[in-house]
PDB file of C-alpha atoms in Angstrom:
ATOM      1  CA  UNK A 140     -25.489   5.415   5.076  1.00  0.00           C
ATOM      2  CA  UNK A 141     -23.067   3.069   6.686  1.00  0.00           C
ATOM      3  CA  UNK A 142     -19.831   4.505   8.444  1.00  0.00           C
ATOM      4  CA  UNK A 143     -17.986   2.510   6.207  1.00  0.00           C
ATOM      5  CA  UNK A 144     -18.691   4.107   3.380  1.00  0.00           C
ATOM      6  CA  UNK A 145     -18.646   7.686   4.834  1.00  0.00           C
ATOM      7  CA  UNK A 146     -14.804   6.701   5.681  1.00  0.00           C
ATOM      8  CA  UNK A 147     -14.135   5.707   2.542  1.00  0.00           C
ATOM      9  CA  UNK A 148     -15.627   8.648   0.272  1.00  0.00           C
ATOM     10  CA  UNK A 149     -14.070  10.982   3.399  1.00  0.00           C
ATOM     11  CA  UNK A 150     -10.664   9.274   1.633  1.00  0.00           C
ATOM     12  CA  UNK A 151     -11.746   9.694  -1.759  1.00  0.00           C
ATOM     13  CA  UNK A 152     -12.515  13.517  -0.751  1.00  0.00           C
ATOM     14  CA  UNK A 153      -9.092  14.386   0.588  1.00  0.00           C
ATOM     15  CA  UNK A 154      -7.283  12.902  -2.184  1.00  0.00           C
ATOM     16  CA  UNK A 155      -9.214  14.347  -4.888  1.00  0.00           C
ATOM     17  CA  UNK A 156      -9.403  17.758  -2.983  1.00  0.00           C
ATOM     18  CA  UNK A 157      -6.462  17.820  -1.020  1.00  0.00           C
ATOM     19  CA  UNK A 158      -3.796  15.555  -2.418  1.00  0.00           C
ATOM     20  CA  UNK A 159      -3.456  13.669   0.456  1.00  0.00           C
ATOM     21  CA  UNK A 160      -2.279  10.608   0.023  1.00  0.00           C
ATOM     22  CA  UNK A 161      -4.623   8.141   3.316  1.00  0.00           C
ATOM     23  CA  UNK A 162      -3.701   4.556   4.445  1.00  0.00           C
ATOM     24  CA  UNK A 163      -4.801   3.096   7.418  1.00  0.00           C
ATOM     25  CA  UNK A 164      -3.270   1.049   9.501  1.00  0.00           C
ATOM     26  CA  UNK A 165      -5.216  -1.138  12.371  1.00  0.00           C
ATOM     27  CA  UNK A 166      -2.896  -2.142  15.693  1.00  0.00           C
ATOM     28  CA  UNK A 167      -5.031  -5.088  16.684  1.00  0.00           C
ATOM     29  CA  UNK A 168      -7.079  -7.965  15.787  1.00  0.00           C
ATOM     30  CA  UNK A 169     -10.583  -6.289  16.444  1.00  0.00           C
ATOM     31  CA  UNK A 170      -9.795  -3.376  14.972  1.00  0.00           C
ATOM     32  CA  UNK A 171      -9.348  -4.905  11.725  1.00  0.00           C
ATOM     33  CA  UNK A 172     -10.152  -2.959   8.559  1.00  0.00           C
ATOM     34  CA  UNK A 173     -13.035  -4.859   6.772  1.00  0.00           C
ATOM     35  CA  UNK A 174     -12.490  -5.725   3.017  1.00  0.00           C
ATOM     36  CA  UNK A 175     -14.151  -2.200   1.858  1.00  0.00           C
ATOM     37  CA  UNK A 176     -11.608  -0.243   4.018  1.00  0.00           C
ATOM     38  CA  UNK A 177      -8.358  -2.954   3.463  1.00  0.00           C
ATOM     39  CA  UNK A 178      -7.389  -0.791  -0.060  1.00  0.00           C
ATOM     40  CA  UNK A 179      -6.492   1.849   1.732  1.00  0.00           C
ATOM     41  CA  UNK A 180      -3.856  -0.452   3.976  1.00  0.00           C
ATOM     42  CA  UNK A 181      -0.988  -0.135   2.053  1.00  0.00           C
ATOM     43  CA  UNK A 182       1.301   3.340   0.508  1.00  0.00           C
ATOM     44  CA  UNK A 183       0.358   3.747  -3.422  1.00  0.00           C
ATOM     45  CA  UNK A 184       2.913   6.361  -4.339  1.00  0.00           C
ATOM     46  CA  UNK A 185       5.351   5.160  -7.366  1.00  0.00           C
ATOM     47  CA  UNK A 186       8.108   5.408  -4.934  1.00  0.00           C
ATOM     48  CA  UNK A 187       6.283   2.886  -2.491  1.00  0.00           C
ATOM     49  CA  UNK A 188       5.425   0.350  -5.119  1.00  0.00           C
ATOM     50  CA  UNK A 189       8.534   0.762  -7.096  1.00  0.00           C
ATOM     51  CA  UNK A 190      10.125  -0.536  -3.064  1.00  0.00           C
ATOM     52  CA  UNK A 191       7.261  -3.364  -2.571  1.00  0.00           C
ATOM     53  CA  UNK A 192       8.911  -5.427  -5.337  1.00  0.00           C
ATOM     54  CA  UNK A 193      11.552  -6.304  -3.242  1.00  0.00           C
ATOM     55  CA  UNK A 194       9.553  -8.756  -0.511  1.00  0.00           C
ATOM     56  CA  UNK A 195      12.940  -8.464   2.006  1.00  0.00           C
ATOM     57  CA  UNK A 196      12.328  -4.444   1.966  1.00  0.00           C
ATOM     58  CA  UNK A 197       8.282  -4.316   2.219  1.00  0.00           C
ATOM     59  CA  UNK A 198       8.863  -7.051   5.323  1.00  0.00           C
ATOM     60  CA  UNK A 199      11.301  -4.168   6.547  1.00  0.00           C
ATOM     61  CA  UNK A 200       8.403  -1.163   5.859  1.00  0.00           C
ATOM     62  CA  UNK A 201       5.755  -3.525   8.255  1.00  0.00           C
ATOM     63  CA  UNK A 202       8.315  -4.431  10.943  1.00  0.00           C
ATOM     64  CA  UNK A 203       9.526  -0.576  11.094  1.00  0.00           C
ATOM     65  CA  UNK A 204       5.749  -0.094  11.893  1.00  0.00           C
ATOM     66  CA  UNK A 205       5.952  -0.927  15.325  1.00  0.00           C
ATOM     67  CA  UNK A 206       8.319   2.339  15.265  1.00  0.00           C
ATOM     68  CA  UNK A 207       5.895   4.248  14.278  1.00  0.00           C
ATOM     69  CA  UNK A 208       3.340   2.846  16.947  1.00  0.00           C
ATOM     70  CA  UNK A 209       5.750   3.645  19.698  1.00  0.00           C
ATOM     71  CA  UNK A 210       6.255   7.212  18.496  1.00  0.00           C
ATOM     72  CA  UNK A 211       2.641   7.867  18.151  1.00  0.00           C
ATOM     73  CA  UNK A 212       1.881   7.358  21.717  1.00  0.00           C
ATOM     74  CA  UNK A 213       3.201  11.119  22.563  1.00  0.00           C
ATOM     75  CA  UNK A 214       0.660  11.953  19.477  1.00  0.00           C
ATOM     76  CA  UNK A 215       0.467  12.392  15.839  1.00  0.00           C
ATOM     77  CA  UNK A 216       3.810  13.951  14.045  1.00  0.00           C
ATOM     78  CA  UNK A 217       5.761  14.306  10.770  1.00  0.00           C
ATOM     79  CA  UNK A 218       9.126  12.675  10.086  1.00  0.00           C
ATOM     80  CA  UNK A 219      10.929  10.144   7.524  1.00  0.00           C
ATOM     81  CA  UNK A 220      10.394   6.776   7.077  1.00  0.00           C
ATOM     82  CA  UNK A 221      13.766   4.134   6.839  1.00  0.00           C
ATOM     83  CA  UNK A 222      13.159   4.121   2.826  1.00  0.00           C
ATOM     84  CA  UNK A 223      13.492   8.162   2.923  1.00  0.00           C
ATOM     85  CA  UNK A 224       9.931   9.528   2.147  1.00  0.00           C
ATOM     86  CA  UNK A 225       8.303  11.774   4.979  1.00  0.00           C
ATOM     87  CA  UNK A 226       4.668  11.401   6.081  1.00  0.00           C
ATOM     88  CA  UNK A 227       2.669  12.216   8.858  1.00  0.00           C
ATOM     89  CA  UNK A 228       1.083  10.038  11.174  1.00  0.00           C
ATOM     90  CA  UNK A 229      -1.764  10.514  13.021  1.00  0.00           C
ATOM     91  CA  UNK A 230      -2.862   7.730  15.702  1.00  0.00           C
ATOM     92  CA  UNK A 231      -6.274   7.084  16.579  1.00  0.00           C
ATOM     93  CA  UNK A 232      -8.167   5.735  19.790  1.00  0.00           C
ATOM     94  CA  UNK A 233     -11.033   2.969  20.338  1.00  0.00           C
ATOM     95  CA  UNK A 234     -12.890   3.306  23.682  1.00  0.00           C
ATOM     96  CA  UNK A 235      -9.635   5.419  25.211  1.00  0.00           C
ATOM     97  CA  UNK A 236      -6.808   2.371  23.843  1.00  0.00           C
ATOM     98  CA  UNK A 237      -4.703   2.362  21.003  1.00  0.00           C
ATOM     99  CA  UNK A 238      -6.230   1.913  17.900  1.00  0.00           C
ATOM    100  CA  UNK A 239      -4.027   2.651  15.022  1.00  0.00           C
ATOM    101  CA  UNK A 240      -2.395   4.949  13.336  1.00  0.00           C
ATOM    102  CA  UNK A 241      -3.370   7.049  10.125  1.00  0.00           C
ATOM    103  CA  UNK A 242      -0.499   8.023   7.280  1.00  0.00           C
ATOM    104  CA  UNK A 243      -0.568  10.565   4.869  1.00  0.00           C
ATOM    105  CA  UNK A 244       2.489   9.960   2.624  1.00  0.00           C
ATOM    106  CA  UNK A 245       4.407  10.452  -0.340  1.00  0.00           C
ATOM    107  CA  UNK A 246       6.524  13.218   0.615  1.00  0.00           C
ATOM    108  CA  UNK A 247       9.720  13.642  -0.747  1.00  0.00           C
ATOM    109  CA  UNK A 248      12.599  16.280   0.162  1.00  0.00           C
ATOM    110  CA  UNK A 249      15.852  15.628  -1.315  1.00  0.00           C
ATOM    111  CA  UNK A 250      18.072  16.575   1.429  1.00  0.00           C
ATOM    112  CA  UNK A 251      21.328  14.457   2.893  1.00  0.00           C
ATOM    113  CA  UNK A 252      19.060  12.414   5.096  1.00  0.00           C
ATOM    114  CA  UNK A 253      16.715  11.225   2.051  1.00  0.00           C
ATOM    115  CA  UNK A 254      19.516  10.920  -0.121  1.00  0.00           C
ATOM    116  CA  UNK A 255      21.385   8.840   2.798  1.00  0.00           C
ATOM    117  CA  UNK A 256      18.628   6.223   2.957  1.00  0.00           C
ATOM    118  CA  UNK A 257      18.236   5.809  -1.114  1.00  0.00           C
ATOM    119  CA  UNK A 258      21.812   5.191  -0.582  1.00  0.00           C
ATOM    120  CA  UNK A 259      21.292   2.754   1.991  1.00  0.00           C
ATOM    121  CA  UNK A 260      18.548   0.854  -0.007  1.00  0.00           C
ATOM    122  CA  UNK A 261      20.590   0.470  -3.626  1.00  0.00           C
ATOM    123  CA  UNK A 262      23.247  -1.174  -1.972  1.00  0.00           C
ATOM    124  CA  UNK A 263      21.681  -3.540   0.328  1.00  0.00           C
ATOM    125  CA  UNK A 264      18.958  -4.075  -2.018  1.00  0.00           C
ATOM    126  CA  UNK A 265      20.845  -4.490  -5.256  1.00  0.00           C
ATOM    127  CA  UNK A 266      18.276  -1.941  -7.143  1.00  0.00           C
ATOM    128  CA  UNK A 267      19.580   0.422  -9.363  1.00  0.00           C
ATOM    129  CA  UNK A 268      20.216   4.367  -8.418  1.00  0.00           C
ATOM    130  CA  UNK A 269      18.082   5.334 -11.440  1.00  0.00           C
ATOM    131  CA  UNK A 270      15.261   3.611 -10.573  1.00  0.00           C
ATOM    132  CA  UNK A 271      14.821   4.725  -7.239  1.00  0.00           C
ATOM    133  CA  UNK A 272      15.682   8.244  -7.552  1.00  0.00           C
ATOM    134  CA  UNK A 273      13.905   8.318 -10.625  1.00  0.00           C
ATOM    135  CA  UNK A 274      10.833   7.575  -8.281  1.00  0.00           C
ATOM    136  CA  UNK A 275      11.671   8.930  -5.274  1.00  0.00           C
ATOM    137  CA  UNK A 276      11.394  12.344  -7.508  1.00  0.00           C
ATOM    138  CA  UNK A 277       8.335  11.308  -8.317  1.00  0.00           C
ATOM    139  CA  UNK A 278       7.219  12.215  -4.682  1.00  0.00           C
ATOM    140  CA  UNK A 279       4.730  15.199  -3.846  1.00  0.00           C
ATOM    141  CA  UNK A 280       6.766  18.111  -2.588  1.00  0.00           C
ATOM    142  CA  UNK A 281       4.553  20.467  -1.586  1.00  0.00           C
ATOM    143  CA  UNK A 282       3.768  19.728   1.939  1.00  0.00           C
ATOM    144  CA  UNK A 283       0.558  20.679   3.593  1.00  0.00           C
ATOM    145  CA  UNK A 284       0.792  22.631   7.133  1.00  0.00           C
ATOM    146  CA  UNK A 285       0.658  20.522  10.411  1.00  0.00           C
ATOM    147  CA  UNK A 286      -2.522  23.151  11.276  1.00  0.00           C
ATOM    148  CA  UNK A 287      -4.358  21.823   7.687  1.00  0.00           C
ATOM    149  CA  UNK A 288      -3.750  17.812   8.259  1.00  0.00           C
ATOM    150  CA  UNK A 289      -4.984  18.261  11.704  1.00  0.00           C
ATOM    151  CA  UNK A 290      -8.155  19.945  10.465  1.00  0.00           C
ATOM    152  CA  UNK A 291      -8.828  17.443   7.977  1.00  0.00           C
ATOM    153  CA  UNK A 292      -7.762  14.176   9.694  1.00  0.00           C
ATOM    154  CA  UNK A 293      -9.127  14.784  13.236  1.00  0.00           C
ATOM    155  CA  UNK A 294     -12.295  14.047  12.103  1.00  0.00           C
ATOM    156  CA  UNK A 295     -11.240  10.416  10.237  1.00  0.00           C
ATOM    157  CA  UNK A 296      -9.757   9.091  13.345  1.00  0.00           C
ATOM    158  CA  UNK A 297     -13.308   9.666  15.305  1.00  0.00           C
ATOM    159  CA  UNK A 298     -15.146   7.829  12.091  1.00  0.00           C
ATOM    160  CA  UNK A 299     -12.429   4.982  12.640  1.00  0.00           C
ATOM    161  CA  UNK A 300     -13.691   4.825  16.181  1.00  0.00           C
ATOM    162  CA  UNK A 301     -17.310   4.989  15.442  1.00  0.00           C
ATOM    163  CA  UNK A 302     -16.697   2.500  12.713  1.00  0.00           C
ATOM    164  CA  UNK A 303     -15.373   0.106  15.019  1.00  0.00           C
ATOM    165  CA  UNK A 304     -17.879   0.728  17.939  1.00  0.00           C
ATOM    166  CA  UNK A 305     -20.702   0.127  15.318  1.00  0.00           C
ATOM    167  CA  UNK A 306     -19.255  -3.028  13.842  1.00  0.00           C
ATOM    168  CA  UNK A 307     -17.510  -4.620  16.499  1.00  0.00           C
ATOM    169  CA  UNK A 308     -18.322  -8.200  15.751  1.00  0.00           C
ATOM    170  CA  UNK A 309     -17.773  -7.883  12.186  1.00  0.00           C
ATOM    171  CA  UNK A 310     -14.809 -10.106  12.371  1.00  0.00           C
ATOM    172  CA  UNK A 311     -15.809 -13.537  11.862  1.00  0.00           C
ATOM    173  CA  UNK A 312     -13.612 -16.090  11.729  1.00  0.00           C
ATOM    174  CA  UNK A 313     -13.627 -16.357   8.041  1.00  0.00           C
ATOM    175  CA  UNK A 314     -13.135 -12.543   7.996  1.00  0.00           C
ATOM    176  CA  UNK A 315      -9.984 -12.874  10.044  1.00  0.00           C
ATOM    177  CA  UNK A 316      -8.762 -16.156   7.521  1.00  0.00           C
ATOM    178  CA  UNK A 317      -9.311 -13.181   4.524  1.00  0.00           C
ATOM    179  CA  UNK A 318      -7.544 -10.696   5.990  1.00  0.00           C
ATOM    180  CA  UNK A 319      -4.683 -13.050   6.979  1.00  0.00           C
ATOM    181  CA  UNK A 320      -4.586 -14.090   2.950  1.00  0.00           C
ATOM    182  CA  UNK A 321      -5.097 -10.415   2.028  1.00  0.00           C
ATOM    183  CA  UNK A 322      -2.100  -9.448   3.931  1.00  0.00           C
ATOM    184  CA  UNK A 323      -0.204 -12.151   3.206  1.00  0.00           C
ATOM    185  CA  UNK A 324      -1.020 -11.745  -0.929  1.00  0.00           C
ATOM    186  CA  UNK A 325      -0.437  -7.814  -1.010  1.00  0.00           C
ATOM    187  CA  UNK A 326       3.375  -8.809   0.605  1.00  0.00           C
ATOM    188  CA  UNK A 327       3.938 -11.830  -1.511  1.00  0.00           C
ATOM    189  CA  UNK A 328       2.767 -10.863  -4.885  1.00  0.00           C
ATOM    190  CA  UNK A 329       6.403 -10.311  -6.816  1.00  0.00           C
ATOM    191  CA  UNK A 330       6.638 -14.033  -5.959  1.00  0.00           C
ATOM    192  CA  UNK A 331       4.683 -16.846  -7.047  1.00  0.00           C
ATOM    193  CA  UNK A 332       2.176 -17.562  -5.216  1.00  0.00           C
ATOM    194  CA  UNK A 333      -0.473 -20.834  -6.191  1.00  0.00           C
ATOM    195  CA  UNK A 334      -3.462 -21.474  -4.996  1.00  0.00           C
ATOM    196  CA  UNK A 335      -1.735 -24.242  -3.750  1.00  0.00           C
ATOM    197  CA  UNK A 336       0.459 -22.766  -2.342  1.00  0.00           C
ATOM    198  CA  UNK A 337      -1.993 -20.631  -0.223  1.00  0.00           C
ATOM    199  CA  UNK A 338      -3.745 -24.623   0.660  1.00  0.00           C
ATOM    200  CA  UNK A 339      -0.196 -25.846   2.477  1.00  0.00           C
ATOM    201  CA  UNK A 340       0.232 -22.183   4.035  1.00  0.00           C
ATOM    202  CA  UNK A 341      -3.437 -21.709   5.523  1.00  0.00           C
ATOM    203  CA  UNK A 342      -3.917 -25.490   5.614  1.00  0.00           C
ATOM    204  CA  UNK A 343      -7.352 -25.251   3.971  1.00  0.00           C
ATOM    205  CA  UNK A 344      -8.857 -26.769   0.625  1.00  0.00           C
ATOM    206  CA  UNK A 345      -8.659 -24.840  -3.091  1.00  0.00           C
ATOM    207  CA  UNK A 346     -12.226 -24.204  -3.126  1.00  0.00           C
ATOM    208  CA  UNK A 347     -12.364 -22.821   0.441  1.00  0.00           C
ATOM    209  CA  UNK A 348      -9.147 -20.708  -0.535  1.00  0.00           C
ATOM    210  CA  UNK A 349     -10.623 -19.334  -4.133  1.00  0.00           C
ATOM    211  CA  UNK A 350     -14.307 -19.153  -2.557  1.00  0.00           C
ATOM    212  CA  UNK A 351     -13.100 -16.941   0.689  1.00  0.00           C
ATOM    213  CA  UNK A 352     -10.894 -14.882  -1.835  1.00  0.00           C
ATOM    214  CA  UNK A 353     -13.409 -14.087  -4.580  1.00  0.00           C
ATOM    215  CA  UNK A 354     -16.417 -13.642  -2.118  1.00  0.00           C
ATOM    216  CA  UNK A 355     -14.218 -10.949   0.157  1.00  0.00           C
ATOM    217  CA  UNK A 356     -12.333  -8.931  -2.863  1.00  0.00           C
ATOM    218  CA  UNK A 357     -14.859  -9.637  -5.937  1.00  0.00           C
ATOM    219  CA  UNK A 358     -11.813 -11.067  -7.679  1.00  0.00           C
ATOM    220  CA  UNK A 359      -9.991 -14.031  -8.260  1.00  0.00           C
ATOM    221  CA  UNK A 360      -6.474 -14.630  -6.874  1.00  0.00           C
ATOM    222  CA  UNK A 361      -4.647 -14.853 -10.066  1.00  0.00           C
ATOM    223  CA  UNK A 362      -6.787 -11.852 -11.379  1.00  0.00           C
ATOM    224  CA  UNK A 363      -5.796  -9.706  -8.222  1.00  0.00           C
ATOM    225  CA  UNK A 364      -2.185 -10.937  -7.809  1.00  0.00           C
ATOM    226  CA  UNK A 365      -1.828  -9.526 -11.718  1.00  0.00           C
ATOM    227  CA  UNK A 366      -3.278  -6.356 -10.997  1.00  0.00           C
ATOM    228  CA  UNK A 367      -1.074  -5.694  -7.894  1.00  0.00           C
ATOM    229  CA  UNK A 368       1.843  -6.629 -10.470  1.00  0.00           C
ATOM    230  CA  UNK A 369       0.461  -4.177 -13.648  1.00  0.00           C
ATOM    231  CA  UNK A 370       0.178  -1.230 -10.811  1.00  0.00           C
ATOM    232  CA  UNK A 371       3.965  -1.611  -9.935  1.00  0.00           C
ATOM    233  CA  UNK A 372       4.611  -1.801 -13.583  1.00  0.00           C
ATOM    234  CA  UNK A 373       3.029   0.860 -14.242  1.00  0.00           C
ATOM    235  CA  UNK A 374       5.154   2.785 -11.571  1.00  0.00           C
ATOM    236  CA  UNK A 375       8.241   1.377 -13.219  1.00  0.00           C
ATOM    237  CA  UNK A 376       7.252   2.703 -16.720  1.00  0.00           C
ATOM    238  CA  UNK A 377       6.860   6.375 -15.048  1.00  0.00           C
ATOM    239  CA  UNK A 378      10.077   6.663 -13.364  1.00  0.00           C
ATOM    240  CA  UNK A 379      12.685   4.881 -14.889  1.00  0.00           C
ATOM    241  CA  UNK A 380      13.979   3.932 -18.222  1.00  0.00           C
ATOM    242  CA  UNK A 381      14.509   0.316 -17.212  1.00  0.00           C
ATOM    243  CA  UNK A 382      13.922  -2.440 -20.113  1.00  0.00           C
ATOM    244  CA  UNK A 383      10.772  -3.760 -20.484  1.00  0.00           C
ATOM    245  CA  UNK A 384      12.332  -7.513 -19.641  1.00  0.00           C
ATOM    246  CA  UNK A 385      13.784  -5.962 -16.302  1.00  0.00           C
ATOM    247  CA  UNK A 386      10.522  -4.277 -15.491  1.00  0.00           C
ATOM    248  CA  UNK A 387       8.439  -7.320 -16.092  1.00  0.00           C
ATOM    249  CA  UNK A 388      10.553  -9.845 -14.126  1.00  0.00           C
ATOM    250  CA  UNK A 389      10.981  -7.195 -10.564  1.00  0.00           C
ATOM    251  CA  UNK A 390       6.931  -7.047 -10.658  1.00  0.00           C
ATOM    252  CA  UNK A 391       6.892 -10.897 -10.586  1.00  0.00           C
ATOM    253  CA  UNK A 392       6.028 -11.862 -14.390  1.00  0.00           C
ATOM    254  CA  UNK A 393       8.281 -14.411 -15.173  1.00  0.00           C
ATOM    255  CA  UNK A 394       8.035 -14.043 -19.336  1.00  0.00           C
ATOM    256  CA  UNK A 395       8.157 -10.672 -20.380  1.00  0.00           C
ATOM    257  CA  UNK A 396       5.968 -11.689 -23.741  1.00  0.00           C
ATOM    258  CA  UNK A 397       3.008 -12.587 -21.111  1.00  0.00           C
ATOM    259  CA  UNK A 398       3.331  -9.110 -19.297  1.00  0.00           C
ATOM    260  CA  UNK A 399       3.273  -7.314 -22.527  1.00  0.00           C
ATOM    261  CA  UNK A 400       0.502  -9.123 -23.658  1.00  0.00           C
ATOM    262  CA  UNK A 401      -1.752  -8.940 -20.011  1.00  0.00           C
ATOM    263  CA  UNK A 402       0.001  -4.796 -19.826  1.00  0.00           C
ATOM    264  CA  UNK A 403      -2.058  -3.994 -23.180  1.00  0.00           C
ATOM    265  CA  UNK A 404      -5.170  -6.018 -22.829  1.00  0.00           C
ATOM    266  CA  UNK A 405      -5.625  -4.309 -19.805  1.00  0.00           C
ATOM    267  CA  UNK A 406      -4.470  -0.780 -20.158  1.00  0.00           C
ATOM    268  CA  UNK A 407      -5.018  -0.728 -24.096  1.00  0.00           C
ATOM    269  CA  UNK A 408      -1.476   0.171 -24.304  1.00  0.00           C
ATOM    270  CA  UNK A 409       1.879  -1.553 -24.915  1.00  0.00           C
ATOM    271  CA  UNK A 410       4.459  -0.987 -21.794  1.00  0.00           C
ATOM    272  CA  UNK A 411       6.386   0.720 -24.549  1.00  0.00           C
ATOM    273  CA  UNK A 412       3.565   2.944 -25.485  1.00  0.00           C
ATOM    274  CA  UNK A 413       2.702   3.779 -21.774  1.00  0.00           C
ATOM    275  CA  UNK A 414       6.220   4.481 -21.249  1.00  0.00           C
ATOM    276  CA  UNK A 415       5.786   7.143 -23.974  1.00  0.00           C
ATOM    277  CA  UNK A 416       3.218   8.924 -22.060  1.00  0.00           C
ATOM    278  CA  UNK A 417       5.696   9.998 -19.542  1.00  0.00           C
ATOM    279  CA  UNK A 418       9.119   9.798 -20.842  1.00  0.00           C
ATOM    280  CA  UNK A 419       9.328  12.416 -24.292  1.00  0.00           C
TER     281      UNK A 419
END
C-alpha cells in the first residue's frame, strides 16, 4: 500500500480513536502535501471555520504560522494560538532539515488569556461576542497528556518523511499550479471567486483552470467553493443563534433563498431544521 494512504487512514485512526484533531502543514515547496493529503491542511473545528469567514483573520492564522515555525525549532510544544484555541505542534524533519510542522487542535480553556484574544478578535473583526464564544465553547476540553501525543504522533512525522523520500518528484509543475489554486480557493472562498477570476490571477485559460481543478480534487470549482461555504454554515447553525440571512451572507452566499435551497438539497435539511438539531 502506498505511504500516502497509510498517512491518511493513520489520521482517520487518531481521530476516530483518539479525538485528535491532525492538520499538516508543509514548510517548503518540495515538501508539498499532494492532493490526497491537502484535506488535512487546514483546522476543521467550528471555532476555526466559524474565524475563516473573515479572509483579513484566516490571512492573519497563515502569517502567524511562521511563529509557530520559529518556535518549533527547540521541538514540538503546546501553547495558544493569536485567535485563543491551544494546540500542540509537533515539527517534523526531511533528510535532517525542516520539514513542517504537525497540529493537533481544537482546544479550548476559558481562562483570561483565551477570553483576552476573543476580545481582541470581536472588536477588530466586527463579529459578534455570541458567535464566537458560542463556538469557541464548542472546543474539546479534555486535553490529552504531552506523554500520549508524543506516542501517537512520533510515528506520523517519520511517515511524512518517508512519504516525501518516496515521492520526491511528485511535484510537477501542474501539481505546484493546483496547489497554488487550492490554497488560494480554501482562503478566498467567503468571497467570490470566478473562474475568471482564477484566469486573470493564474494567467491561464478556463479550460486549463476547470480541467487542473476537477482532475486534482474530483470536483468542480463552484461545486467545491459551495461545500467549503455549507461546512462553515453548518458551524454557524451549531454555535450561534444568528439569522439564517446573517449566516448565509458571512459564508459567502450572497441570497439567502439560494443557500437555503443548496443547505437542504445537500444535507436533506433546512438551515432551520439543522439548527434544531443542536439548539432545543
Amino acid at each position: 500500500m502506498d505511504i500516502t494512504q497509510d498517512i491518511k487512514n493513520y489520521i482517520y485512526f487518531l481521530q476516530e480513536h483518539f479525538g485528535l484533531s491532525i492538520s499538516l502543514h508543509p514548510y517548503y515547496h518540495k515538501a508539498s502535501l499532494n492532493s490526497t493529503l491537502m484535506r488535512f491542511g487546514i483546522h476543521c473545528n467550528d471555532y476555526c471555520m466559524c474565524m475563516k469567514t473573515n479572509d483579513e483573520l484566516w490571512q492573519i492564522c497563515i502569517a502567524n504560522q511562521k511563529k509557530v515555525r520559529e518556535k518549533a525549532k527547540c521541538g514540538s510544544f503546546f501553547g495558544m494560538c493569536h485567535a485563543g484555541v491551544y494546540e500542540y505542534v509537533y515539527p517534523y524533519m526531511i533528510q535532517g532539515e525542516e520539514g513542517g510542522f504537525i497540529c493537533v487542535s481544537g482546544y479550548g480553556i476559558d481562562n483570561e488569556k483565551s477570553r483576552a484574544a476573543r476580545r481582541r478578535i470581536c472588536k477588530q473583526f466586527n463579529f459578534p461576542e455570541e458567535t464566537v464564544d458560542g463556538c469557541y465553547h464548542s472546543l474539546n476540553r479534555s486535553i490529552p497528556s504531552k506523554r500520549l501525543t508524543d506516542s501517537l504522533l512520533h510515528p506520523l512525522c517519520h511517515m511524512l518523511e518517508l512519504h516525501y523520500l518516496r515521492h520526491p518528484d511528485f511535484q510537477t509543475k501542474e501539481n505546484d499550479f493546483y496547489n497554488e489554486m487550492f490554497h488560494y480557493i480554501n482562503t478566498n472562498h467567503t468571497s467570490k471567486i470566478t473562474v475568471d477570476d482564477l484566469c486573470r490571477r493564474f494567467h491561464c485559460s478556463r479550460s486549463t483552470i476547470s480541467h487542473t481543478f476537477k482532475a486534482n480534487n474530483g470536483m468542480s470549482i463552484s461545486d467545491y467553493v459551495n461545500k467549503l461555504r455549507l461546512d462553515d454554515a453548518k458551524a454557524l447553525l451549531r454555535n450561534t443563534r444568528l439569522n439564517i440571512t446573517a449566516v448565509s451572507a458571512l459564508v459567502g452566499f450572497a441570497d439567502a433563498n439560494y443557500f437555503s435551497n443548496i443547505f437542504k438539497h445537500s444535507f436533506g435539511l433546512s438551515p432551520l431544521q439543522y439548527r434544531k438539531q443542536f439548539h432545543r
